[in-house]
Structures are given as C-alpha cells and as structure tokens.
Tab-separated table of C-alpha atoms in Angstrom:
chain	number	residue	atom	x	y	z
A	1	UNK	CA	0.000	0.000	0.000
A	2	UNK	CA	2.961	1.938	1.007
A	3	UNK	CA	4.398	1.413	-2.763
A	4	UNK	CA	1.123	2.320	-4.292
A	5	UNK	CA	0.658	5.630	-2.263
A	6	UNK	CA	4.437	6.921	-3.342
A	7	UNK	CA	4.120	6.086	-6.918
A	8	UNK	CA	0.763	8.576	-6.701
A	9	UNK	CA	2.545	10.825	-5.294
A	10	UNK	CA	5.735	10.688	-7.716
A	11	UNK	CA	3.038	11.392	-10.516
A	12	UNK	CA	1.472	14.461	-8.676
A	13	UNK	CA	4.960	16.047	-8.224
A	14	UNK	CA	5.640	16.058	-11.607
A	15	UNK	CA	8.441	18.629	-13.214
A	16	UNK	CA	9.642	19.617	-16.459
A	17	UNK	CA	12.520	17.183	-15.447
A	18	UNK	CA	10.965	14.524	-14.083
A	19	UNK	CA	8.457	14.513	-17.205
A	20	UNK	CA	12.173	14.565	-19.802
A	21	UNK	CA	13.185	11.372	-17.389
A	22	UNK	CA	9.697	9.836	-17.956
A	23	UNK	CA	10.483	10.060	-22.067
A	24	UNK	CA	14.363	9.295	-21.697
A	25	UNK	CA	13.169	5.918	-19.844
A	26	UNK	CA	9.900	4.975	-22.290
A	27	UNK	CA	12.993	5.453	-24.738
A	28	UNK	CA	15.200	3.329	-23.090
A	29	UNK	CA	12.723	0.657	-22.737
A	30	UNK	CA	11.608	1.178	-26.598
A	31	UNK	CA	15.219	0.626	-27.353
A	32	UNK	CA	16.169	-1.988	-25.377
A	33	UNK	CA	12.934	-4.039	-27.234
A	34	UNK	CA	14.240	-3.165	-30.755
A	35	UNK	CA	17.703	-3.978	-29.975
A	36	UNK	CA	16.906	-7.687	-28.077
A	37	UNK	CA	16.368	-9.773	-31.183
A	38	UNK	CA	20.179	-8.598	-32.337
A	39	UNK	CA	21.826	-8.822	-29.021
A	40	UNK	CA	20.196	-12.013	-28.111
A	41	UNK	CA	21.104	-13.320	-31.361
A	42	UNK	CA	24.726	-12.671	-31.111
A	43	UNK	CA	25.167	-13.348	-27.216
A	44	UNK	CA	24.068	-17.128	-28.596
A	45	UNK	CA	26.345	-17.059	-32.036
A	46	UNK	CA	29.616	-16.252	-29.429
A	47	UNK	CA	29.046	-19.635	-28.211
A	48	UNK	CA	27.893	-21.247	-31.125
A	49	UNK	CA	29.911	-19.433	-33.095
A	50	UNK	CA	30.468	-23.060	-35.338
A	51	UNK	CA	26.664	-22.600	-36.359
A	52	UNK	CA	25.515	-20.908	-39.946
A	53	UNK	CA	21.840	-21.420	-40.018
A	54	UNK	CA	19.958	-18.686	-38.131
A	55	UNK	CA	16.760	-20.881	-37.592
A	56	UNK	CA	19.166	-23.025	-34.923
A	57	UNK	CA	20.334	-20.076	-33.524
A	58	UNK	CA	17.051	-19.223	-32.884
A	59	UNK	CA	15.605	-22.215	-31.713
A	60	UNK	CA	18.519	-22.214	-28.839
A	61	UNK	CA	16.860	-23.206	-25.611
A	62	UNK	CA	18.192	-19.289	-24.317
A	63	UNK	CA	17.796	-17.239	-27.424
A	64	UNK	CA	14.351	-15.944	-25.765
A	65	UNK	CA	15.201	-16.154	-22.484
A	66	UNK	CA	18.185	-13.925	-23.428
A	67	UNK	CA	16.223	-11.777	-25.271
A	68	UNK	CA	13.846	-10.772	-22.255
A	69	UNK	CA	16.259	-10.646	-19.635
A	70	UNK	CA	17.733	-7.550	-22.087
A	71	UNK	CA	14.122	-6.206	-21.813
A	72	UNK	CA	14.254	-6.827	-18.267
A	73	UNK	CA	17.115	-4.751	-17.905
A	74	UNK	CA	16.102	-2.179	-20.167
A	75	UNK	CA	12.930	-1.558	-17.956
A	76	UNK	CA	15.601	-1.822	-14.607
A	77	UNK	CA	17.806	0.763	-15.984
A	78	UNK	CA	14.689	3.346	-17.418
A	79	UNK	CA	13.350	2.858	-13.690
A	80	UNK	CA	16.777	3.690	-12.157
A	81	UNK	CA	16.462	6.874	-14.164
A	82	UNK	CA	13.243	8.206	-12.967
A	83	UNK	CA	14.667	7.857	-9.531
A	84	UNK	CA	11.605	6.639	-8.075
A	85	UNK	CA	10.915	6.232	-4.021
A	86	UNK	CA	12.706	3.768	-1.924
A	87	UNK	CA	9.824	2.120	-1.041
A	88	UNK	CA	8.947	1.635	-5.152
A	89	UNK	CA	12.634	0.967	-5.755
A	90	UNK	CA	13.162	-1.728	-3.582
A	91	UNK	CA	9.797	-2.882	-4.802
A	92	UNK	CA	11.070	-3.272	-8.531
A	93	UNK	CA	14.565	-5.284	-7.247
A	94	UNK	CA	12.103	-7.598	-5.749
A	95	UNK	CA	10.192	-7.744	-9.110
A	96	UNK	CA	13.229	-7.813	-11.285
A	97	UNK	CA	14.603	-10.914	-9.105
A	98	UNK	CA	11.316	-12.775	-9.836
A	99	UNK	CA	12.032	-11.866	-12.957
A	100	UNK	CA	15.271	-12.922	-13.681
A	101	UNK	CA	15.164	-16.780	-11.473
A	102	UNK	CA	11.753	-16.903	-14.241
A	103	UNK	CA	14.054	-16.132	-17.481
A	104	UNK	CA	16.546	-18.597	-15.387
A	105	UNK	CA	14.075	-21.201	-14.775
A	106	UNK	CA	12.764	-21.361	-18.628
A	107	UNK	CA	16.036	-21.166	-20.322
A	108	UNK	CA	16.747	-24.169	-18.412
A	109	UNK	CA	13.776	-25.960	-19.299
A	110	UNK	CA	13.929	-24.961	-22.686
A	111	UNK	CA	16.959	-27.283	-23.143
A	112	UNK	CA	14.522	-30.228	-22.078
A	113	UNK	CA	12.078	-29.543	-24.536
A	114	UNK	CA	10.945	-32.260	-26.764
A	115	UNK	CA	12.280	-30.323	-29.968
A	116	UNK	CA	15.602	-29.527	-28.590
A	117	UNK	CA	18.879	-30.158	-29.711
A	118	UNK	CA	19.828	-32.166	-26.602
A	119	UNK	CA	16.493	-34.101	-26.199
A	120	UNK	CA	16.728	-35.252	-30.014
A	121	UNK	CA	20.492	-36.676	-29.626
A	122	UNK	CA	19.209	-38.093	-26.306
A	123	UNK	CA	16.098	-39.970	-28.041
A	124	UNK	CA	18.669	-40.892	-30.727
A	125	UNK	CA	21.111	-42.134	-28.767
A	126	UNK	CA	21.943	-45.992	-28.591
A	127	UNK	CA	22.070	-46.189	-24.731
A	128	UNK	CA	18.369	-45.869	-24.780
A	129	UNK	CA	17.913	-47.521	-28.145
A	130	UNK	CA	15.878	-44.503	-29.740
A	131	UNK	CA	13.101	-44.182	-27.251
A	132	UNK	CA	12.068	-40.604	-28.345
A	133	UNK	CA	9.533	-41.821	-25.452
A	134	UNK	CA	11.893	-42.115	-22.836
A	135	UNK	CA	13.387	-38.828	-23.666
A	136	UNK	CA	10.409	-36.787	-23.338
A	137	UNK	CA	8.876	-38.550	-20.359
A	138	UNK	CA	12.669	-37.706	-18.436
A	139	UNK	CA	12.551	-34.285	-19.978
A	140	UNK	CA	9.166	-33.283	-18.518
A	141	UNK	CA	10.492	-34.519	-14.975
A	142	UNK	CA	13.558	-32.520	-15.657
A	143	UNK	CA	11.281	-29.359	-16.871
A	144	UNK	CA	8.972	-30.036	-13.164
A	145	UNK	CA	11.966	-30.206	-11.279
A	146	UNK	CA	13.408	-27.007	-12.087
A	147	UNK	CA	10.488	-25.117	-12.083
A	148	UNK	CA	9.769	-26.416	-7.981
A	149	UNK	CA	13.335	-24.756	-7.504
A	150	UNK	CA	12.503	-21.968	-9.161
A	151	UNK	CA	8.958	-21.253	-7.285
A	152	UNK	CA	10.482	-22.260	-3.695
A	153	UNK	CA	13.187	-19.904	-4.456
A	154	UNK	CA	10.805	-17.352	-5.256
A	155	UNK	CA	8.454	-17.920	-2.502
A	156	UNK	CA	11.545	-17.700	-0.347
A	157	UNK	CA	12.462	-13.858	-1.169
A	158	UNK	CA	8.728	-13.386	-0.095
A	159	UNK	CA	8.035	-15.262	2.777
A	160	UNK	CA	10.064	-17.357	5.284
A	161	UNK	CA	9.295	-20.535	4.755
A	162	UNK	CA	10.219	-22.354	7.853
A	163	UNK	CA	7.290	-20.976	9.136
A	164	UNK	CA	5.109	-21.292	6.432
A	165	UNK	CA	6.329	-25.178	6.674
A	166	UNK	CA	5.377	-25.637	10.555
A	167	UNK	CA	2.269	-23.659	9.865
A	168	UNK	CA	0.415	-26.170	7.327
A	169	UNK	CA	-0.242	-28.634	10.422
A	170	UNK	CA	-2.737	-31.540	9.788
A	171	UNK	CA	-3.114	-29.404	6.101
A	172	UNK	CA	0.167	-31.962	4.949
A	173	UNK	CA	-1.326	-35.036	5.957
A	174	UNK	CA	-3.869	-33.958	3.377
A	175	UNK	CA	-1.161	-32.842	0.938
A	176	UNK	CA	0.829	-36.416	1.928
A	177	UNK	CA	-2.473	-38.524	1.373
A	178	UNK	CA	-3.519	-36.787	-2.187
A	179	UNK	CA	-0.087	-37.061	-3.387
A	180	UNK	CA	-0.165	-40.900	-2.826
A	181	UNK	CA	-2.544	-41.400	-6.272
A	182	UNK	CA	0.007	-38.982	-7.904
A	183	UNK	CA	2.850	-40.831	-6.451
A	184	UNK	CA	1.112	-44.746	-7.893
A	185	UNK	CA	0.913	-43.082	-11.174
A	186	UNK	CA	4.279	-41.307	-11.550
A	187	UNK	CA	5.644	-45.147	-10.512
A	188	UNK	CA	3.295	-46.536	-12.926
A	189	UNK	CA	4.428	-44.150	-15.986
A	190	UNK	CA	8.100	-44.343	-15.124
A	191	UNK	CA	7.405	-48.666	-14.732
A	192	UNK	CA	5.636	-48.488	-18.888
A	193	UNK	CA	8.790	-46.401	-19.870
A	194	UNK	CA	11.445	-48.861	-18.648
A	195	UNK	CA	9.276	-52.114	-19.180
A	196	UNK	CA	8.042	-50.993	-23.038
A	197	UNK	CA	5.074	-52.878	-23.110
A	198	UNK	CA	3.882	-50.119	-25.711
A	199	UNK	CA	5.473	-46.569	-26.549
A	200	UNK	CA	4.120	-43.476	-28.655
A	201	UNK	CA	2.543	-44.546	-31.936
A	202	UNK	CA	1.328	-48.269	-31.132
A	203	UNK	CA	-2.155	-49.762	-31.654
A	204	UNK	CA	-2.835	-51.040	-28.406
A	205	UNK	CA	-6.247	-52.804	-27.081
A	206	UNK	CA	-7.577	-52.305	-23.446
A	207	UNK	CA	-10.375	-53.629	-21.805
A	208	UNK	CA	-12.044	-50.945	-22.359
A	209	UNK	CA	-9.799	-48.777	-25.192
A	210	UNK	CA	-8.319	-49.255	-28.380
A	211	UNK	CA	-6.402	-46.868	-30.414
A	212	UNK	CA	-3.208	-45.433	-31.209
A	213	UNK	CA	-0.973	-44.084	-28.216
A	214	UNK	CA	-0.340	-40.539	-28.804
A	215	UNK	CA	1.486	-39.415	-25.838
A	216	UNK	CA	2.703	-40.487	-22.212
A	217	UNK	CA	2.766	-37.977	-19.587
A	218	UNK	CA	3.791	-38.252	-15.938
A	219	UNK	CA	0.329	-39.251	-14.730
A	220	UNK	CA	-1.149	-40.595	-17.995
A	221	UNK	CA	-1.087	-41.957	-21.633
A	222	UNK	CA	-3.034	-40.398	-24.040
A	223	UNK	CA	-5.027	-42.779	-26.782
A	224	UNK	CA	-6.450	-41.756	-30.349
A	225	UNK	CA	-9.129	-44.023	-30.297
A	226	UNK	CA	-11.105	-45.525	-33.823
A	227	UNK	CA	-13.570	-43.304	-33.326
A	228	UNK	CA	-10.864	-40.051	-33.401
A	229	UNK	CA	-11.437	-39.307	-30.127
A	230	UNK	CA	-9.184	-38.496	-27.575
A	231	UNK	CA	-9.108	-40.503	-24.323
A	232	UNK	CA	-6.829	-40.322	-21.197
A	233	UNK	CA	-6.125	-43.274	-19.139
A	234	UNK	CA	-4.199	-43.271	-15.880
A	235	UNK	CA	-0.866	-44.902	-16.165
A	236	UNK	CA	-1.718	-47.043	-12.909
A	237	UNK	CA	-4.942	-48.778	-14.591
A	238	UNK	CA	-2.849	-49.474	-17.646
A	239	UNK	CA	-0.294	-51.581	-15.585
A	240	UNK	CA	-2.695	-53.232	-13.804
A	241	UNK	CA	-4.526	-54.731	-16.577
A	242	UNK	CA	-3.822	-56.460	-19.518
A	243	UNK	CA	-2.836	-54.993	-22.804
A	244	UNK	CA	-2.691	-55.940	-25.976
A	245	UNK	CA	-0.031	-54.536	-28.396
A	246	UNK	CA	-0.678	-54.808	-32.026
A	247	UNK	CA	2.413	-52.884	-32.909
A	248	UNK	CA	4.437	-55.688	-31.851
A	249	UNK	CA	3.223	-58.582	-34.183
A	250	UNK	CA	5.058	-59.594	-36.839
A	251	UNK	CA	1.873	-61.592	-38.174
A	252	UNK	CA	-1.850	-60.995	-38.506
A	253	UNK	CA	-3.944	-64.758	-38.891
A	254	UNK	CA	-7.605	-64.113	-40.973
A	255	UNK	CA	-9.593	-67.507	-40.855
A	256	UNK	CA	-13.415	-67.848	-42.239
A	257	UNK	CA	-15.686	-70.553	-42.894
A	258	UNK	CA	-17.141	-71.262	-46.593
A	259	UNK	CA	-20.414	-73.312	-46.488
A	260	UNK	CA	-21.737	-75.210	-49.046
A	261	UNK	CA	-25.193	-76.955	-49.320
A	262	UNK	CA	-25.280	-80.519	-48.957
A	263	UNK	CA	-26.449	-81.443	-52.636
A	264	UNK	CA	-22.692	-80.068	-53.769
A	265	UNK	CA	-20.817	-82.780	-55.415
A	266	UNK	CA	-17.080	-83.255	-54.689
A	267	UNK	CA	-15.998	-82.780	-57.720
A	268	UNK	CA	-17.097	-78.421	-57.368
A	269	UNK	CA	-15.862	-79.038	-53.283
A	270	UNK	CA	-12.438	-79.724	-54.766
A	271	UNK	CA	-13.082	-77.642	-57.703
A	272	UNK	CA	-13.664	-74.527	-55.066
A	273	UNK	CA	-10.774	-75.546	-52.813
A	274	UNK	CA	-8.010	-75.878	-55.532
A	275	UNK	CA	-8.515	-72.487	-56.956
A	276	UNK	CA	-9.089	-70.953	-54.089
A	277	UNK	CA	-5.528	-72.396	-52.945
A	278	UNK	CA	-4.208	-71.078	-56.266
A	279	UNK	CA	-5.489	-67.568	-55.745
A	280	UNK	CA	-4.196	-67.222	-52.044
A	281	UNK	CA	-1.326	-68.654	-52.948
A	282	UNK	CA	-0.219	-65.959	-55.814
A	283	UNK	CA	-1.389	-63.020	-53.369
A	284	UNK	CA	1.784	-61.554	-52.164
A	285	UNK	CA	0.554	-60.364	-48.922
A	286	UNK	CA	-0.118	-64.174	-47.526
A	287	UNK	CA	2.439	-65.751	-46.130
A	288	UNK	CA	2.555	-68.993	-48.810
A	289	UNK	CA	3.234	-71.690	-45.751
A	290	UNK	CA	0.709	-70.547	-43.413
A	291	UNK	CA	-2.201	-71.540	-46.129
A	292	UNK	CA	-4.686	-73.547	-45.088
A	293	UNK	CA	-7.666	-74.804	-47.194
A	294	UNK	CA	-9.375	-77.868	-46.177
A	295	UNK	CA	-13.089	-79.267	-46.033
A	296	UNK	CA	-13.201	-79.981	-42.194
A	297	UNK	CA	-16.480	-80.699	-41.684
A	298	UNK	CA	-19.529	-82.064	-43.131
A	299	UNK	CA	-23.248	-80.702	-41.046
A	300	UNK	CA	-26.704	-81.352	-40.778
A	301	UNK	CA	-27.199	-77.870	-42.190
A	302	UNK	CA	-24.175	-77.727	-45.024
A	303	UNK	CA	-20.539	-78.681	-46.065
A	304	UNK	CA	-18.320	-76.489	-44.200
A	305	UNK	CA	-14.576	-75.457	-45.950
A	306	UNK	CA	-12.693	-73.699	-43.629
A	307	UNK	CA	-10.049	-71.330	-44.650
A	308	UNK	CA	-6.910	-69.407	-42.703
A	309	UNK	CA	-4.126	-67.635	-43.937
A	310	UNK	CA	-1.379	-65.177	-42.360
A	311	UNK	CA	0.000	-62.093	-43.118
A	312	UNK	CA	2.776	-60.041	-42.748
A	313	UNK	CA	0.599	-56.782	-42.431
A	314	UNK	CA	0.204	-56.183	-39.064
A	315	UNK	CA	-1.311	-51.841	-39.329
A	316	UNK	CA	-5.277	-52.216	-38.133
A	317	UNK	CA	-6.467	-50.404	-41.904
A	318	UNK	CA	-4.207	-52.449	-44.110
A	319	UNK	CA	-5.068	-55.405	-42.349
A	320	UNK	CA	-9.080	-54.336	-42.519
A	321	UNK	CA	-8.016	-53.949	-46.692
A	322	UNK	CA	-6.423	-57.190	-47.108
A	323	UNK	CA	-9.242	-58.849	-45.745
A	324	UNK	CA	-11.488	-56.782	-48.215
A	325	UNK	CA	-9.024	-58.135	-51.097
A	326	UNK	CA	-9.288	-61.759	-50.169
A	327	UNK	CA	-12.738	-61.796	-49.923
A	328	UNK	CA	-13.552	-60.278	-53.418
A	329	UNK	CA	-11.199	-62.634	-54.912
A	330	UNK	CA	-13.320	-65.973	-53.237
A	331	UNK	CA	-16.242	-64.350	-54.106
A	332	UNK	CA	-15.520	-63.724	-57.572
A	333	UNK	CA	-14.394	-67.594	-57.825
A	334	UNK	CA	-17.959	-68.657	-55.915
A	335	UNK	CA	-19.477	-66.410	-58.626
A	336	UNK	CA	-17.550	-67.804	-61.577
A	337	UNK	CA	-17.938	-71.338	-61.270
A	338	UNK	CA	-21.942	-71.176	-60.098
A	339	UNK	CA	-21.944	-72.100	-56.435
A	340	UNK	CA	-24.653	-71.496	-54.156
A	341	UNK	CA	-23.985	-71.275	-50.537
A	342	UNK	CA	-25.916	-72.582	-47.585
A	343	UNK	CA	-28.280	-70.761	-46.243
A	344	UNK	CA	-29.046	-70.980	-42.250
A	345	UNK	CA	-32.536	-73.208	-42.133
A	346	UNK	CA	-34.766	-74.155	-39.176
A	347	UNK	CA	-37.312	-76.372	-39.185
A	348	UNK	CA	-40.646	-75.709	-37.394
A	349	UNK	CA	-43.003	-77.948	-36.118
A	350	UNK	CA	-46.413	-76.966	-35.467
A	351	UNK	CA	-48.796	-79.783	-33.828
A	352	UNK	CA	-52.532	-79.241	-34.293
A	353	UNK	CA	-55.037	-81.014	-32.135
C-alpha cells in the first residue's frame, strides 16, 4: 500500500525534469525491445559461433530467455532513471529478481524440450535404443523439477518458509495422502517407460480402449481411439490390466468358414478348394506356408470349408483392406464357377389337435 501511495505521489509532483526522465526511460525501454532480437542473437552465435543457419540459432533453448532478460534490464535501468521512491525501488529489485530466477528457470527448461537439440540426440542415442519416449517422459520430470526450484526460491524472497512449513499442520497429511494417487501413477508411468510394453505410436487394445498411443505424460497416456477421439487413461490402470499390443506382431492370422449346401458334389468341393488355394497362394501379402484350405467338416445344415491364412501386415487399416481383397477374390471364384452357398434353415413344427 505503502508502494502504491508513493508512486501517486511521484506522478502528482511532476516537473519539467521529471516529465524529460519519464520520455528518456519509455525510450530506453523502446530501445532496449528493438535492440533484443540482435543482441540475443549474437550473445548465442559467441558460443555457437560453429553454427551458420539462423533458424538453430534461434531455436537455442536461451535465445528468448536472453532476449527478455535484455528487456528486463532495459525496464531496470529506465526505472533507475526516474529515480523513483525507496519504497517503489526496492519494490522493482524484488520484481526484477522474480524476474530474472523466471528467465533462469525457462532457459533451463527450454533445453529439455521435446524439440531440442539435446532431447533429439538423447532420443537418438543408442544407450536408450531410440526411445524418443523415454526422452520426453525424463525431460518433462527434468522441466517439473526445475520449475519447484525456481517457485520455492521465489516464494523464499517473499516469505520465510520455515514458518510457512510448521504452519500447514494436519493441512500436509492432506497434501501427503492426495499425493499418494500422484505418487502410484508417476511409478506406474516411469514402470511403462522402462518395461516398453507399448510406446508413442502403437495400436494397443484395453479392456475398455483401443487406439493409437499418442502421448505419455507423468500421470497418464493419451489414446487416439477408432472413433478419433481423444481418451486419457491413468498410467496405474494401464499396468494393472492387460494390454494388448498390435504394434508388436510380426503376423496378422484371418480364418473364415465357406459353407456349401449338402447337394454339392465333390468334384465343385475340390473344384472350389483348388482355386481358391491357387489364388491365395499368388497373393503376395499371404504368407505362402501358413495356407490352409481344407473341407473340415460335413453338417446337418451344409458342407463347411474352412479357410486361414497369415499375413505379414500387421497396421489395423491395411489389415481391414487385405481382408477386403481376399474376400472379393473368393467371391468372384464362388461367382464364376456357379456355387450357391448354404443358407441358415430351421425347421418348425407346429402340432394341431
């Protein structure tokens, strides 16, 4: 209030010289904005001084940190020159410290950034075997971790924190016992990183999900479902109940029954099952061992021919377009040689007295 009440009264007072200080510091500050793109830019090339492309430069993790701690200072210095209270002075020395531990705080952060430099060679690197993942999911912990230091230091400068500590009382039992479901799925995101069951970009199957993983956070994974809808699931449920990866198959089996009345001769049985054989067998898709063709059953209510093959595509829509592609090809050989198929029959009795 004290701050507020001397800044009035700065304004109130005003002279012919405090009004030329007023436009000397809007300069300043004016300045200091124009000149931050440059400066930041060539504070970064000194120690990259290797690097050509400007688009790197600028993508540093500090180029716009850099860049608004010169603002900051250009706003310090046009400040200094209005020579302004004590009371607002040592106001803005608390502000610009806040100020500076932010710029600080996000430079360092920047550097864990999924996009950045270090996080790419880290997701590249061998040690890890590529896990882009892995990267990311360490960077974000990195990225939390600095910016706790950065708010406890803050808080700090502004209150004393011993006593704000021994003042929270039973209020950190209630902190201690929410933190446990944060805790179980922090463990439980850090436990899907290491153990790989799935990472970013796999079809997986839930019991109650399927989709595409899009992202894993600290507390969650993030699925692209076949609707295109987004839905979050907590990392604990996911390691607590079974999932199935389609990303990892190297095979995909399709298997279908073909029935036939029972008035077909053999002869157009073996007729259908040879060229079916020979049409699976030139599709390059099937794997050529894994065909299987065979009249395995004969019904009350038909002949049945059952048919499986495998396949090396193993993505949900190619799959769903094979299958397309196999069936027009045994339809068009039903159609071709004249066969009917069985139709499903019941017979009903009705008893009349």
């Amino acid at each position: 209030m004290n701050q507020i009440n001397e800044f009035i009264k700065f304004f109130q007072n005003l002279t012919t010289e405090k009004i030329i200080d007023i436009c000397i510091a809007v300069m300043i500050v004016v300045i200091f904005c124009i000149i931050s793109s440059g400066v930041s830019y060539f504070i970064i090339k000194i120690f990259k001084w290797k690097e050509k492309d400007k688009k790197k430069i600028k993508a540093n993790a500090f180029y716009h940190p850099v860049k608004a701690a010169i603002i900051v200072l250009g706003i310090y210095l046009a400040l200094v020159i209005l020579e302004l209270p004590k009371d607002i002075m040592n106001f803005v020395y608390h502000f610009i410290e806040i100020a500076v531990i932010c710029i600080i705080a996000k430079g360092l952060a920047n550097i864990f950034e999924p996009n950045s430099m270090l996080m790419q060679k880290v997701g590249k690197s061998n040690r890890i075997k590529g896990n882009q993942t892995l990267a990311n999911f360490t960077g974000k912990i990195a990225k939390a971790v600095i910016y706790v230091i950065a708010g406890i230091i803050i808080i700090s400068r502004w209150y004393d924190l011993n006593g704000l500590i021994a003042g929270l009382g039973l209020g950190s039992v209630v902190i201690a016992l929410a933190a446990q479901d944060i805790a179980k799925s922090l463990l439980a995101g850090a436990s899907i990183l290491l153990d790989k069951p799935f990472v970013v970009g796999d079809w997986i199957q839930t019991k109650d999900y399927e989709g595409t993983v899009v992202d894993i956070t600290f507390r969650s994974t993030k699925i692209k479902t076949v609707e295109d809808t987004f839905v979050t699931v907590p990392n604990a449920k996911l390691t607590e109940e079974a999932v199935i990866n389609y990303a990892k198959m190297e095979k995909r089996r399709y298997s279908f029954n073909i029935k036939l009345p029972l008035q077909t001769n053999s002869d157009t049985v073996e007729t259908l099952i040879n060229r079916i054989k020979f049409v699976l067998g030139h599709n390059k898709d099937i794997q050529k061992e894994s065909i299987v063709v065979e009249c395995n059953s004969i019904l009350e209510d038909g002949i049945n021919i059952l048919v499986i093959v495998y396949t090396s595509i193993t993505v949900y829509n190619d799959y769903l377009n094979f299958r397309t592609n196999v069936n027009e090809a045994i339809l068009n050989i039903i159609e071709s040689e004249k066969i009917r198929l069985s139709n499903p029959t019941q017979d009903i009795c009705i008893i009349t007295k």
